[in-house]
Amino acid sequence: PYRNSHHWQHWVLILDSGKMKPIEMPEEFIK
């Protein structure tokens, strides 16, 4: 669960930037 937290941080940065863009997430992100 904590791992996902780290990934969420990346998403938050993107949303905060105001750019809702689907970034290429490695398999680790999907796991």
Tab-separated table of N, CA and C in Angstrom:
chain	number	residue	atom	x	y	z
A	1	PRO	N	0.838	-1.213	0.000
A	1	PRO	CA	0.000	0.000	0.000
A	1	PRO	C	0.869	1.258	0.000
A	2	TYR	N	1.935	1.224	0.790
A	2	TYR	CA	2.805	2.410	0.866
A	2	TYR	C	3.413	2.707	-0.496
A	3	ARG	N	3.721	1.647	-1.225
A	3	ARG	CA	4.322	1.842	-2.554
A	3	ARG	C	3.388	2.698	-3.407
A	4	ASN	N	2.108	2.343	-3.380
A	4	ASN	CA	1.137	3.106	-4.177
A	4	ASN	C	1.167	4.575	-3.759
A	5	SER	N	1.344	4.815	-2.468
A	5	SER	CA	1.390	6.197	-1.972
A	5	SER	C	2.435	6.982	-2.759
A	6	HIS	N	3.594	6.381	-2.942
A	6	HIS	CA	4.667	7.067	-3.667
A	6	HIS	C	4.217	7.382	-5.093
A	7	HIS	N	3.562	6.417	-5.725
A	7	HIS	CA	3.110	6.620	-7.102
A	7	HIS	C	2.071	7.741	-7.136
A	8	TRP	N	1.206	7.758	-6.116
A	8	TRP	CA	0.169	8.790	-6.074
A	8	TRP	C	0.809	10.169	-6.074
A	9	GLN	N	1.938	10.292	-5.381
A	9	GLN	CA	2.618	11.595	-5.327
A	9	GLN	C	2.886	12.091	-6.743
A	10	HIS	N	3.315	11.201	-7.612
A	10	HIS	CA	3.605	11.606	-8.996
A	10	HIS	C	2.331	12.134	-9.652
A	11	TRP	N	1.225	11.422	-9.443
A	11	TRP	CA	-0.050	11.848	-10.034
A	11	TRP	C	-0.439	13.211	-9.494
A	12	VAL	N	-0.262	13.395	-8.167
A	12	VAL	CA	-0.629	14.675	-7.535
A	12	VAL	C	0.147	15.808	-8.193
A	13	LEU	N	1.430	15.579	-8.424
A	13	LEU	CA	2.254	16.613	-9.055
A	13	LEU	C	1.671	16.979	-10.414
A	14	ILE	N	1.246	15.980	-11.163
A	14	ILE	CA	0.696	16.238	-12.500
A	14	ILE	C	-0.617	17.019	-12.379
A	15	LEU	N	-1.486	16.589	-11.464
A	15	LEU	CA	-2.774	17.272	-11.307
A	15	LEU	C	-2.536	18.705	-10.836
A	16	ASP	N	-1.618	18.894	-9.907
A	16	ASP	CA	-1.330	20.225	-9.374
A	16	ASP	C	-0.833	21.128	-10.496
A	17	SER	N	-0.097	20.548	-11.423
A	17	SER	CA	0.435	21.333	-12.535
A	17	SER	C	-0.705	21.783	-13.449
A	18	GLY	N	-1.870	21.159	-13.302
A	18	GLY	CA	-3.007	21.545	-14.132
A	18	GLY	C	-2.996	20.814	-15.457
A	19	LYS	N	-2.113	19.823	-15.572
A	19	LYS	CA	-2.060	19.071	-16.834
A	19	LYS	C	-2.497	17.637	-16.578
A	20	MET	N	-3.736	17.328	-16.886
A	20	MET	CA	-4.218	15.957	-16.691
A	20	MET	C	-3.800	15.123	-17.892
A	21	LYS	N	-2.587	14.623	-17.844
A	21	LYS	CA	-2.062	13.860	-18.994
A	21	LYS	C	-1.691	12.450	-18.553
A	22	PRO	N	-2.171	11.433	-19.242
A	22	PRO	CA	-1.810	10.050	-18.902
A	22	PRO	C	-0.348	9.786	-19.199
A	23	ILE	N	0.454	9.658	-18.157
A	23	ILE	CA	1.885	9.425	-18.363
A	23	ILE	C	2.161	7.933	-18.491
A	24	GLU	N	3.190	7.589	-19.212
A	24	GLU	CA	3.543	6.165	-19.371
A	24	GLU	C	4.013	5.615	-18.030
A	25	MET	N	3.166	4.794	-17.412
A	25	MET	CA	3.531	4.237	-16.123
A	25	MET	C	4.080	2.827	-16.290
A	26	PRO	N	5.251	2.572	-15.722
A	26	PRO	CA	5.848	1.235	-15.794
A	26	PRO	C	4.962	0.199	-15.111
A	27	GLU	N	5.218	-1.067	-15.401
A	27	GLU	CA	4.410	-2.138	-14.804
A	27	GLU	C	4.354	-1.992	-13.291
A	28	GLU	N	5.436	-1.509	-12.700
A	28	GLU	CA	5.465	-1.354	-11.238
A	28	GLU	C	4.293	-0.490	-10.775
A	29	PHE	N	3.961	0.526	-11.537
A	29	PHE	CA	2.862	1.412	-11.144
A	29	PHE	C	1.543	0.651	-11.154
A	30	ILE	N	1.356	-0.147	-12.193
A	30	ILE	CA	0.103	-0.897	-12.323
A	30	ILE	C	-0.005	-1.957	-11.233
A	31	LYS	N	1.139	-2.550	-10.877
A	31	LYS	CA	1.114	-3.619	-9.859
A	31	LYS	C	0.419	-3.109	-8.600
